PDB file of N, CA and C in Angstrom:
ATOM      1  N   UNK A   1     -14.433  -1.565 -40.867  1.00 76.00           N
ATOM      2  CA  UNK A   1     -13.265  -1.177 -40.091  1.00 76.00           C
ATOM      3  C   UNK A   1     -12.930  -2.249 -39.057  1.00 76.00           C
ATOM      4  N   UNK A   2     -13.940  -2.841 -38.469  1.00 75.00           N
ATOM      5  CA  UNK A   2     -13.714  -3.869 -37.461  1.00 75.00           C
ATOM      6  C   UNK A   2     -12.920  -5.035 -38.047  1.00 75.00           C
ATOM      7  N   UNK A   3     -13.288  -5.456 -39.238  1.00 82.00           N
ATOM      8  CA  UNK A   3     -12.581  -6.560 -39.892  1.00 82.00           C
ATOM      9  C   UNK A   3     -11.129  -6.192 -40.172  1.00 82.00           C
ATOM     10  N   UNK A   4     -10.883  -4.948 -40.562  1.00 86.00           N
ATOM     11  CA  UNK A   4      -9.513  -4.499 -40.838  1.00 86.00           C
ATOM     12  C   UNK A   4      -8.656  -4.560 -39.580  1.00 86.00           C
ATOM     13  N   UNK A   5      -9.237  -4.120 -38.472  1.00 86.00           N
ATOM     14  CA  UNK A   5      -8.484  -4.138 -37.212  1.00 86.00           C
ATOM     15  C   UNK A   5      -8.208  -5.582 -36.800  1.00 86.00           C
ATOM     16  N   UNK A   6      -9.188  -6.462 -36.987  1.00 80.00           N
ATOM     17  CA  UNK A   6      -8.986  -7.875 -36.633  1.00 80.00           C
ATOM     18  C   UNK A   6      -7.880  -8.513 -37.474  1.00 80.00           C
ATOM     19  N   UNK A   7      -7.710  -8.062 -38.696  1.00 88.00           N
ATOM     20  CA  UNK A   7      -6.668  -8.609 -39.569  1.00 88.00           C
ATOM     21  C   UNK A   7      -5.262  -8.314 -39.039  1.00 88.00           C
ATOM     22  N   UNK A   8      -5.153  -7.347 -38.157  1.00 88.00           N
ATOM     23  CA  UNK A   8      -3.846  -6.965 -37.622  1.00 88.00           C
ATOM     24  C   UNK A   8      -3.309  -7.987 -36.618  1.00 88.00           C
ATOM     25  N   UNK A   9      -4.134  -8.921 -36.206  1.00 87.00           N
ATOM     26  CA  UNK A   9      -3.729  -9.960 -35.252  1.00 87.00           C
ATOM     27  C   UNK A   9      -3.152  -9.374 -33.971  1.00 87.00           C
ATOM     28  N   UNK A  10      -3.898  -8.495 -33.380  1.00 90.00           N
ATOM     29  CA  UNK A  10      -3.494  -7.866 -32.125  1.00 90.00           C
ATOM     30  C   UNK A  10      -3.559  -8.882 -30.989  1.00 90.00           C
ATOM     31  N   UNK A  11      -2.832  -8.628 -29.904  1.00 92.00           N
ATOM     32  CA  UNK A  11      -2.914  -9.514 -28.733  1.00 92.00           C
ATOM     33  C   UNK A  11      -4.358  -9.594 -28.212  1.00 92.00           C
ATOM     34  N   UNK A  12      -4.644 -10.676 -27.522  1.00 92.00           N
ATOM     35  CA  UNK A  12      -6.004 -10.923 -27.033  1.00 92.00           C
ATOM     36  C   UNK A  12      -6.579  -9.769 -26.227  1.00 92.00           C
ATOM     37  N   UNK A  13      -5.770  -9.171 -25.351  1.00 93.00           N
ATOM     38  CA  UNK A  13      -6.292  -8.094 -24.511  1.00 93.00           C
ATOM     39  C   UNK A  13      -6.751  -6.911 -25.365  1.00 93.00           C
ATOM     40  N   UNK A  14      -6.039  -6.627 -26.445  1.00 92.00           N
ATOM     41  CA  UNK A  14      -6.436  -5.533 -27.335  1.00 92.00           C
ATOM     42  C   UNK A  14      -7.732  -5.869 -28.066  1.00 92.00           C
ATOM     43  N   UNK A  15      -7.884  -7.118 -28.471  1.00 91.00           N
ATOM     44  CA  UNK A  15      -9.130  -7.531 -29.124  1.00 91.00           C
ATOM     45  C   UNK A  15     -10.298  -7.469 -28.152  1.00 91.00           C
ATOM     46  N   UNK A  16     -10.046  -7.818 -26.892  1.00 94.00           N
ATOM     47  CA  UNK A  16     -11.094  -7.718 -25.872  1.00 94.00           C
ATOM     48  C   UNK A  16     -11.528  -6.267 -25.689  1.00 94.00           C
ATOM     49  N   UNK A  17     -10.564  -5.368 -25.655  1.00 94.00           N
ATOM     50  CA  UNK A  17     -10.884  -3.935 -25.533  1.00 94.00           C
ATOM     51  C   UNK A  17     -11.675  -3.476 -26.746  1.00 94.00           C
ATOM     52  N   UNK A  18     -11.241  -3.868 -27.925  1.00 93.00           N
ATOM     53  CA  UNK A  18     -11.940  -3.524 -29.161  1.00 93.00           C
ATOM     54  C   UNK A  18     -13.390  -3.972 -29.114  1.00 93.00           C
ATOM     55  N   UNK A  19     -13.613  -5.207 -28.717  1.00 92.00           N
ATOM     56  CA  UNK A  19     -14.980  -5.737 -28.653  1.00 92.00           C
ATOM     57  C   UNK A  19     -15.803  -5.025 -27.582  1.00 92.00           C
ATOM     58  N   UNK A  20     -15.161  -4.596 -26.510  1.00 95.00           N
ATOM     59  CA  UNK A  20     -15.875  -3.945 -25.408  1.00 95.00           C
ATOM     60  C   UNK A  20     -16.299  -2.518 -25.726  1.00 95.00           C
ATOM     61  N   UNK A  21     -15.432  -1.774 -26.401  1.00 96.00           N
ATOM     62  CA  UNK A  21     -15.716  -0.338 -26.577  1.00 96.00           C
ATOM     63  C   UNK A  21     -16.029   0.053 -28.009  1.00 96.00           C
ATOM     64  N   UNK A  22     -15.863  -0.858 -28.952  1.00 93.00           N
ATOM     65  CA  UNK A  22     -16.164  -0.551 -30.348  1.00 93.00           C
ATOM     66  C   UNK A  22     -14.959   0.013 -31.077  1.00 93.00           C
ATOM     67  N   UNK A  23     -14.989  -0.050 -32.420  1.00 92.00           N
ATOM     68  CA  UNK A  23     -13.803   0.319 -33.196  1.00 92.00           C
ATOM     69  C   UNK A  23     -13.425   1.796 -33.106  1.00 92.00           C
ATOM     70  N   UNK A  24     -14.379   2.705 -33.088  1.00 94.00           N
ATOM     71  CA  UNK A  24     -14.033   4.131 -33.062  1.00 94.00           C
ATOM     72  C   UNK A  24     -13.408   4.520 -31.723  1.00 94.00           C
ATOM     73  N   UNK A  25     -13.989   4.054 -30.616  1.00 96.00           N
ATOM     74  CA  UNK A  25     -13.399   4.339 -29.306  1.00 96.00           C
ATOM     75  C   UNK A  25     -12.046   3.650 -29.157  1.00 96.00           C
ATOM     76  N   UNK A  26     -11.940   2.440 -29.702  1.00 95.00           N
ATOM     77  CA  UNK A  26     -10.677   1.718 -29.659  1.00 95.00           C
ATOM     78  C   UNK A  26      -9.580   2.502 -30.368  1.00 95.00           C
ATOM     79  N   UNK A  27      -9.881   2.993 -31.555  1.00 94.00           N
ATOM     80  CA  UNK A  27      -8.880   3.765 -32.302  1.00 94.00           C
ATOM     81  C   UNK A  27      -8.511   5.046 -31.573  1.00 94.00           C
ATOM     82  N   UNK A  28      -9.473   5.664 -30.907  1.00 96.00           N
ATOM     83  CA  UNK A  28      -9.181   6.868 -30.130  1.00 96.00           C
ATOM     84  C   UNK A  28      -8.229   6.554 -28.984  1.00 96.00           C
ATOM     85  N   UNK A  29      -8.513   5.486 -28.247  1.00 95.00           N
ATOM     86  CA  UNK A  29      -7.643   5.086 -27.137  1.00 95.00           C
ATOM     87  C   UNK A  29      -6.256   4.734 -27.653  1.00 95.00           C
ATOM     88  N   UNK A  30      -6.216   3.978 -28.720  1.00 93.00           N
ATOM     89  CA  UNK A  30      -4.940   3.564 -29.306  1.00 93.00           C
ATOM     90  C   UNK A  30      -4.120   4.779 -29.725  1.00 93.00           C
ATOM     91  N   UNK A  31      -4.771   5.732 -30.375  1.00 94.00           N
ATOM     92  CA  UNK A  31      -4.072   6.948 -30.810  1.00 94.00           C
ATOM     93  C   UNK A  31      -3.527   7.717 -29.611  1.00 94.00           C
ATOM     94  N   UNK A  32      -4.340   7.876 -28.568  1.00 93.00           N
ATOM     95  CA  UNK A  32      -3.896   8.612 -27.378  1.00 93.00           C
ATOM     96  C   UNK A  32      -2.718   7.917 -26.703  1.00 93.00           C
ATOM     97  N   UNK A  33      -2.780   6.595 -26.600  1.00 92.00           N
ATOM     98  CA  UNK A  33      -1.663   5.860 -26.002  1.00 92.00           C
ATOM     99  C   UNK A  33      -0.407   5.978 -26.855  1.00 92.00           C
ATOM    100  N   UNK A  34      -0.571   5.916 -28.165  1.00 92.00           N
ATOM    101  CA  UNK A  34       0.581   6.045 -29.063  1.00 92.00           C
ATOM    102  C   UNK A  34       1.210   7.421 -28.956  1.00 92.00           C
ATOM    103  N   UNK A  35       0.382   8.456 -28.850  1.00 92.00           N
ATOM    104  CA  UNK A  35       0.903   9.815 -28.696  1.00 92.00           C
ATOM    105  C   UNK A  35       1.674   9.958 -27.393  1.00 92.00           C
ATOM    106  N   UNK A  36       1.188   9.323 -26.330  1.00 89.00           N
ATOM    107  CA  UNK A  36       1.868   9.367 -25.033  1.00 89.00           C
ATOM    108  C   UNK A  36       3.242   8.705 -25.133  1.00 89.00           C
ATOM    109  N   UNK A  37       3.296   7.576 -25.786  1.00 88.00           N
ATOM    110  CA  UNK A  37       4.564   6.863 -25.954  1.00 88.00           C
ATOM    111  C   UNK A  37       5.535   7.705 -26.771  1.00 88.00           C
ATOM    112  N   UNK A  38       5.051   8.278 -27.851  1.00 87.00           N
ATOM    113  CA  UNK A  38       5.916   9.101 -28.705  1.00 87.00           C
ATOM    114  C   UNK A  38       6.411  10.341 -27.975  1.00 87.00           C
ATOM    115  N   UNK A  39       5.528  10.969 -27.200  1.00 88.00           N
ATOM    116  CA  UNK A  39       5.900  12.200 -26.491  1.00 88.00           C
ATOM    117  C   UNK A  39       6.982  11.943 -25.447  1.00 88.00           C
ATOM    118  N   UNK A  40       6.931  10.802 -24.809  1.00 86.00           N
ATOM    119  CA  UNK A  40       7.901  10.496 -23.757  1.00 86.00           C
ATOM    120  C   UNK A  40       9.109   9.732 -24.281  1.00 86.00           C
ATOM    121  N   UNK A  41       9.058   9.309 -25.521  1.00 86.00           N
ATOM    122  CA  UNK A  41      10.166   8.560 -26.083  1.00 86.00           C
ATOM    123  C   UNK A  41      10.351   7.197 -25.447  1.00 86.00           C
ATOM    124  N   UNK A  42       9.267   6.659 -24.938  1.00 81.00           N
ATOM    125  CA  UNK A  42       9.330   5.354 -24.286  1.00 81.00           C
ATOM    126  C   UNK A  42       8.604   4.320 -25.131  1.00 81.00           C
ATOM    127  N   UNK A  43       8.786   3.085 -24.780  1.00 81.00           N
ATOM    128  CA  UNK A  43       8.145   2.004 -25.518  1.00 81.00           C
ATOM    129  C   UNK A  43       6.883   1.491 -24.842  1.00 81.00           C
ATOM    130  N   UNK A  44       6.619   1.956 -23.624  1.00 84.00           N
ATOM    131  CA  UNK A  44       5.484   1.447 -22.856  1.00 84.00           C
ATOM    132  C   UNK A  44       4.687   2.582 -22.225  1.00 84.00           C
ATOM    133  N   UNK A  45       3.446   2.278 -21.919  1.00 85.00           N
ATOM    134  CA  UNK A  45       2.571   3.211 -21.212  1.00 85.00           C
ATOM    135  C   UNK A  45       2.220   2.576 -19.876  1.00 85.00           C
ATOM    136  N   UNK A  46       2.335   3.347 -18.813  1.00 86.00           N
ATOM    137  CA  UNK A  46       1.973   2.867 -17.477  1.00 86.00           C
ATOM    138  C   UNK A  46       0.461   2.733 -17.379  1.00 86.00           C
ATOM    139  N   UNK A  47      -0.001   1.587 -16.937  1.00 88.00           N
ATOM    140  CA  UNK A  47      -1.423   1.354 -16.706  1.00 88.00           C
ATOM    141  C   UNK A  47      -1.605   1.061 -15.223  1.00 88.00           C
ATOM    142  N   UNK A  48      -2.207   2.002 -14.487  1.00 92.00           N
ATOM    143  CA  UNK A  48      -2.409   1.761 -13.055  1.00 92.00           C
ATOM    144  C   UNK A  48      -3.359   0.584 -12.842  1.00 92.00           C
ATOM    145  N   UNK A  49      -3.180  -0.095 -11.749  1.00 95.00           N
ATOM    146  CA  UNK A  49      -4.067  -1.213 -11.419  1.00 95.00           C
ATOM    147  C   UNK A  49      -5.487  -0.697 -11.208  1.00 95.00           C
ATOM    148  N   UNK A  50      -6.465  -1.431 -11.701  1.00 95.00           N
ATOM    149  CA  UNK A  50      -7.866  -1.040 -11.548  1.00 95.00           C
ATOM    150  C   UNK A  50      -8.259  -0.984 -10.070  1.00 95.00           C
ATOM    151  N   UNK A  51      -7.535  -1.731  -9.245  1.00 94.00           N
ATOM    152  CA  UNK A  51      -7.833  -1.746  -7.810  1.00 94.00           C
ATOM    153  C   UNK A  51      -7.673  -0.363  -7.183  1.00 94.00           C
ATOM    154  N   UNK A  52      -6.859   0.501  -7.787  1.00 96.00           N
ATOM    155  CA  UNK A  52      -6.734   1.869  -7.272  1.00 96.00           C
ATOM    156  C   UNK A  52      -8.063   2.601  -7.372  1.00 96.00           C
ATOM    157  N   UNK A  53      -8.760   2.424  -8.489  1.00 96.00           N
ATOM    158  CA  UNK A  53     -10.072   3.039  -8.670  1.00 96.00           C
ATOM    159  C   UNK A  53     -11.082   2.435  -7.688  1.00 96.00           C
ATOM    160  N   UNK A  54     -11.024   1.111  -7.518  1.00 95.00           N
ATOM    161  CA  UNK A  54     -11.947   0.449  -6.596  1.00 95.00           C
ATOM    162  C   UNK A  54     -11.730   0.924  -5.163  1.00 95.00           C
ATOM    163  N   UNK A  55     -10.478   1.121  -4.786  1.00 96.00           N
ATOM    164  CA  UNK A  55     -10.163   1.604  -3.441  1.00 96.00           C
ATOM    165  C   UNK A  55     -10.683   3.029  -3.251  1.00 96.00           C
ATOM    166  N   UNK A  56     -10.505   3.865  -4.258  1.00 96.00           N
ATOM    167  CA  UNK A  56     -11.031   5.231  -4.191  1.00 96.00           C
ATOM    168  C   UNK A  56     -12.541   5.217  -3.999  1.00 96.00           C
ATOM    169  N   UNK A  57     -13.237   4.383  -4.772  1.00 96.00           N
ATOM    170  CA  UNK A  57     -14.687   4.294  -4.658  1.00 96.00           C
ATOM    171  C   UNK A  57     -15.106   3.798  -3.275  1.00 96.00           C
ATOM    172  N   UNK A  58     -14.385   2.809  -2.750  1.00 97.00           N
ATOM    173  CA  UNK A  58     -14.675   2.299  -1.407  1.00 97.00           C
ATOM    174  C   UNK A  58     -14.499   3.391  -0.365  1.00 97.00           C
ATOM    175  N   UNK A  59     -13.415   4.154  -0.472  1.00 97.00           N
ATOM    176  CA  UNK A  59     -13.156   5.217   0.496  1.00 97.00           C
ATOM    177  C   UNK A  59     -14.199   6.321   0.417  1.00 97.00           C
ATOM    178  N   UNK A  60     -14.644   6.647  -0.788  1.00 97.00           N
ATOM    179  CA  UNK A  60     -15.711   7.646  -0.934  1.00 97.00           C
ATOM    180  C   UNK A  60     -17.018   7.136  -0.329  1.00 97.00           C
ATOM    181  N   UNK A  61     -17.273   5.850  -0.476  1.00 97.00           N
ATOM    182  CA  UNK A  61     -18.457   5.247   0.141  1.00 97.00           C
ATOM    183  C   UNK A  61     -18.372   5.350   1.657  1.00 97.00           C
ATOM    184  N   UNK A  62     -17.218   5.037   2.215  1.00 97.00           N
ATOM    185  CA  UNK A  62     -17.015   5.117   3.663  1.00 97.00           C
ATOM    186  C   UNK A  62     -17.274   6.536   4.154  1.00 97.00           C
ATOM    187  N   UNK A  63     -16.714   7.514   3.469  1.00 97.00           N
ATOM    188  CA  UNK A  63     -16.899   8.912   3.880  1.00 97.00           C
ATOM    189  C   UNK A  63     -18.356   9.342   3.748  1.00 97.00           C
ATOM    190  N   UNK A  64     -19.015   8.898   2.703  1.00 97.00           N
ATOM    191  CA  UNK A  64     -20.420   9.237   2.511  1.00 97.00           C
ATOM    192  C   UNK A  64     -21.300   8.619   3.582  1.00 97.00           C
ATOM    193  N   UNK A  65     -21.008   7.395   3.954  1.00 97.00           N
ATOM    194  CA  UNK A  65     -21.792   6.735   4.998  1.00 97.00           C
ATOM    195  C   UNK A  65     -21.598   7.427   6.345  1.00 97.00           C
ATOM    196  N   UNK A  66     -20.386   7.903   6.596  1.00 97.00           N
ATOM    197  CA  UNK A  66     -20.158   8.650   7.842  1.00 97.00           C
ATOM    198  C   UNK A  66     -20.957   9.948   7.826  1.00 97.00           C
ATOM    199  N   UNK A  67     -20.986  10.617   6.685  1.00 97.00           N
ATOM    200  CA  UNK A  67     -21.765  11.851   6.568  1.00 97.00           C
ATOM    201  C   UNK A  67     -23.252  11.594   6.766  1.00 97.00           C
ATOM    202  N   UNK A  68     -23.669  10.384   6.445  1.00 97.00           N
ATOM    203  CA  UNK A  68     -25.073  10.004   6.662  1.00 97.00           C
ATOM    204  C   UNK A  68     -25.356   9.644   8.113  1.00 97.00           C
ATOM    205  N   UNK A  69     -24.324   9.687   8.956  1.00 97.00           N
ATOM    206  CA  UNK A  69     -24.503   9.457  10.386  1.00 97.00           C
ATOM    207  C   UNK A  69     -24.257   8.036  10.856  1.00 97.00           C
ATOM    208  N   UNK A  70     -23.732   7.189  10.004  1.00 97.00           N
ATOM    209  CA  UNK A  70     -23.464   5.813  10.412  1.00 97.00           C
ATOM    210  C   UNK A  70     -22.186   5.723  11.233  1.00 97.00           C
ATOM    211  N   UNK A  71     -22.193   4.803  12.193  1.00 96.00           N
ATOM    212  CA  UNK A  71     -21.022   4.545  13.015  1.00 96.00           C
ATOM    213  C   UNK A  71     -20.105   3.559  12.284  1.00 96.00           C
ATOM    214  N   UNK A  72     -18.825   3.482  12.684  1.00 96.00           N
ATOM    215  CA  UNK A  72     -17.871   2.619  11.989  1.00 96.00           C
ATOM    216  C   UNK A  72     -18.335   1.171  11.791  1.00 96.00           C
ATOM    217  N   UNK A  73     -18.946   0.571  12.807  1.00 96.00           N
ATOM    218  CA  UNK A  73     -19.408  -0.815  12.667  1.00 96.00           C
ATOM    219  C   UNK A  73     -20.508  -0.913  11.604  1.00 96.00           C
ATOM    220  N   UNK A  74     -21.384   0.083  11.563  1.00 97.00           N
ATOM    221  CA  UNK A  74     -22.449   0.104  10.557  1.00 97.00           C
ATOM    222  C   UNK A  74     -21.861   0.338   9.159  1.00 97.00           C
ATOM    223  N   UNK A  75     -20.863   1.199   9.115  1.00 97.00           N
ATOM    224  CA  UNK A  75     -20.185   1.466   7.841  1.00 97.00           C
ATOM    225  C   UNK A  75     -19.551   0.177   7.327  1.00 97.00           C
ATOM    226  N   UNK A  76     -18.915  -0.543   8.239  1.00 97.00           N
ATOM    227  CA  UNK A  76     -18.270  -1.804   7.861  1.00 97.00           C
ATOM    228  C   UNK A  76     -19.284  -2.764   7.240  1.00 97.00           C
ATOM    229  N   UNK A  77     -20.443  -2.872   7.837  1.00 97.00           N
ATOM    230  CA  UNK A  77     -21.476  -3.764   7.311  1.00 97.00           C
ATOM    231  C   UNK A  77     -21.960  -3.307   5.936  1.00 97.00           C
ATOM    232  N   UNK A  78     -22.165  -2.003   5.773  1.00 97.00           N
ATOM    233  CA  UNK A  78     -22.637  -1.469   4.491  1.00 97.00           C
ATOM    234  C   UNK A  78     -21.597  -1.667   3.390  1.00 97.00           C
ATOM    235  N   UNK A  79     -20.336  -1.390   3.720  1.00 97.00           N
ATOM    236  CA  UNK A  79     -19.258  -1.566   2.732  1.00 97.00           C
ATOM    237  C   UNK A  79     -19.182  -3.030   2.307  1.00 97.00           C
ATOM    238  N   UNK A  80     -19.284  -3.922   3.266  1.00 96.00           N
ATOM    239  CA  UNK A  80     -19.248  -5.350   2.952  1.00 96.00           C
ATOM    240  C   UNK A  80     -20.421  -5.738   2.055  1.00 96.00           C
ATOM    241  N   UNK A  81     -21.589  -5.199   2.349  1.00 96.00           N
ATOM    242  CA  UNK A  81     -22.783  -5.511   1.560  1.00 96.00           C
ATOM    243  C   UNK A  81     -22.678  -4.980   0.130  1.00 96.00           C
ATOM    244  N   UNK A  82     -22.149  -3.762  -0.010  1.00 95.00           N
ATOM    245  CA  UNK A  82     -22.078  -3.115  -1.325  1.00 95.00           C
ATOM    246  C   UNK A  82     -20.928  -3.649  -2.166  1.00 95.00           C
ATOM    247  N   UNK A  83     -19.759  -3.804  -1.545  1.00 94.00           N
ATOM    248  CA  UNK A  83     -18.561  -4.150  -2.314  1.00 94.00           C
ATOM    249  C   UNK A  83     -18.136  -5.612  -2.175  1.00 94.00           C
ATOM    250  N   UNK A  84     -18.617  -6.273  -1.143  1.00 94.00           N
ATOM    251  CA  UNK A  84     -18.180  -7.636  -0.873  1.00 94.00           C
ATOM    252  C   UNK A  84     -16.832  -7.684  -0.180  1.00 94.00           C
ATOM    253  N   UNK A  85     -16.302  -6.513   0.150  1.00 93.00           N
ATOM    254  CA  UNK A  85     -14.986  -6.432   0.800  1.00 93.00           C
ATOM    255  C   UNK A  85     -15.150  -6.423   2.311  1.00 93.00           C
ATOM    256  N   UNK A  86     -14.347  -7.209   2.986  1.00 94.00           N
ATOM    257  CA  UNK A  86     -14.355  -7.249   4.439  1.00 94.00           C
ATOM    258  C   UNK A  86     -13.324  -6.241   4.945  1.00 94.00           C
ATOM    259  N   UNK A  87     -13.765  -5.015   5.119  1.00 96.00           N
ATOM    260  CA  UNK A  87     -12.860  -3.936   5.514  1.00 96.00           C
ATOM    261  C   UNK A  87     -12.817  -3.857   7.040  1.00 96.00           C
ATOM    262  N   UNK A  88     -11.627  -3.628   7.567  1.00 96.00           N
ATOM    263  CA  UNK A  88     -11.468  -3.587   9.030  1.00 96.00           C
ATOM    264  C   UNK A  88     -11.914  -2.231   9.581  1.00 96.00           C
ATOM    265  N   UNK A  89     -12.235  -2.240  10.866  1.00 96.00           N
ATOM    266  CA  UNK A  89     -12.594  -0.981  11.526  1.00 96.00           C
ATOM    267  C   UNK A  89     -11.401  -0.026  11.530  1.00 96.00           C
ATOM    268  N   UNK A  90     -10.206  -0.574  11.634  1.00 96.00           N
ATOM    269  CA  UNK A  90      -8.992   0.255  11.598  1.00 96.00           C
ATOM    270  C   UNK A  90      -8.873   0.971  10.245  1.00 96.00           C
ATOM    271  N   UNK A  91      -9.165   0.264   9.170  1.00 97.00           N
ATOM    272  CA  UNK A  91      -9.120   0.881   7.838  1.00 97.00           C
ATOM    273  C   UNK A  91     -10.171   1.976   7.722  1.00 97.00           C
ATOM    274  N   UNK A  92     -11.355   1.711   8.251  1.00 97.00           N
ATOM    275  CA  UNK A  92     -12.413   2.734   8.200  1.00 97.00           C
ATOM    276  C   UNK A  92     -11.996   3.959   8.972  1.00 97.00           C
ATOM    277  N   UNK A  93     -11.420   3.777  10.138  1.00 97.00           N
ATOM    278  CA  UNK A  93     -10.967   4.920  10.935  1.00 97.00           C
ATOM    279  C   UNK A  93      -9.871   5.691  10.203  1.00 97.00           C
ATOM    280  N   UNK A  94      -8.960   4.972   9.548  1.00 97.00           N
ATOM    281  CA  UNK A  94      -7.886   5.645   8.795  1.00 97.00           C
ATOM    282  C   UNK A  94      -8.466   6.467   7.647  1.00 97.00           C
ATOM    283  N   UNK A  95      -9.447   5.922   6.958  1.00 97.00           N
ATOM    284  CA  UNK A  95     -10.072   6.638   5.828  1.00 97.00           C
ATOM    285  C   UNK A  95     -10.783   7.890   6.323  1.00 97.00           C
ATOM    286  N   UNK A  96     -11.365   7.821   7.507  1.00 97.00           N
ATOM    287  CA  UNK A  96     -12.158   8.934   8.026  1.00 97.00           C
ATOM    288  C   UNK A  96     -11.303  10.030   8.672  1.00 97.00           C
ATOM    289  N   UNK A  97     -10.021   9.780   8.841  1.00 93.00           N
ATOM    290  CA  UNK A  97      -9.158  10.813   9.452  1.00 93.00           C
ATOM    291  C   UNK A  97      -8.879  11.931   8.475  1.00 93.00           C
TER     292      UNK A  97
END
């Protein structure tokens, strides 16, 4: 099946996805995306930026660290250590509101 899919000469990003998740998962994703396009009568599917997921994870980390009793400056250091992101104290305070 993998060889058959490769014969289709899909764009590079699709081949990368295929190699990452395997042919059966790839076909499942492809089918679901195709059904979404058909249901809406559109030619494209919206793909949110992965950074939205990363931001959610960062914010959950911030909230968890506060629950563990850390102060904003300590949270900032931990977030930087875990994610490599230099988050401001203002951002931490906004997330904790």
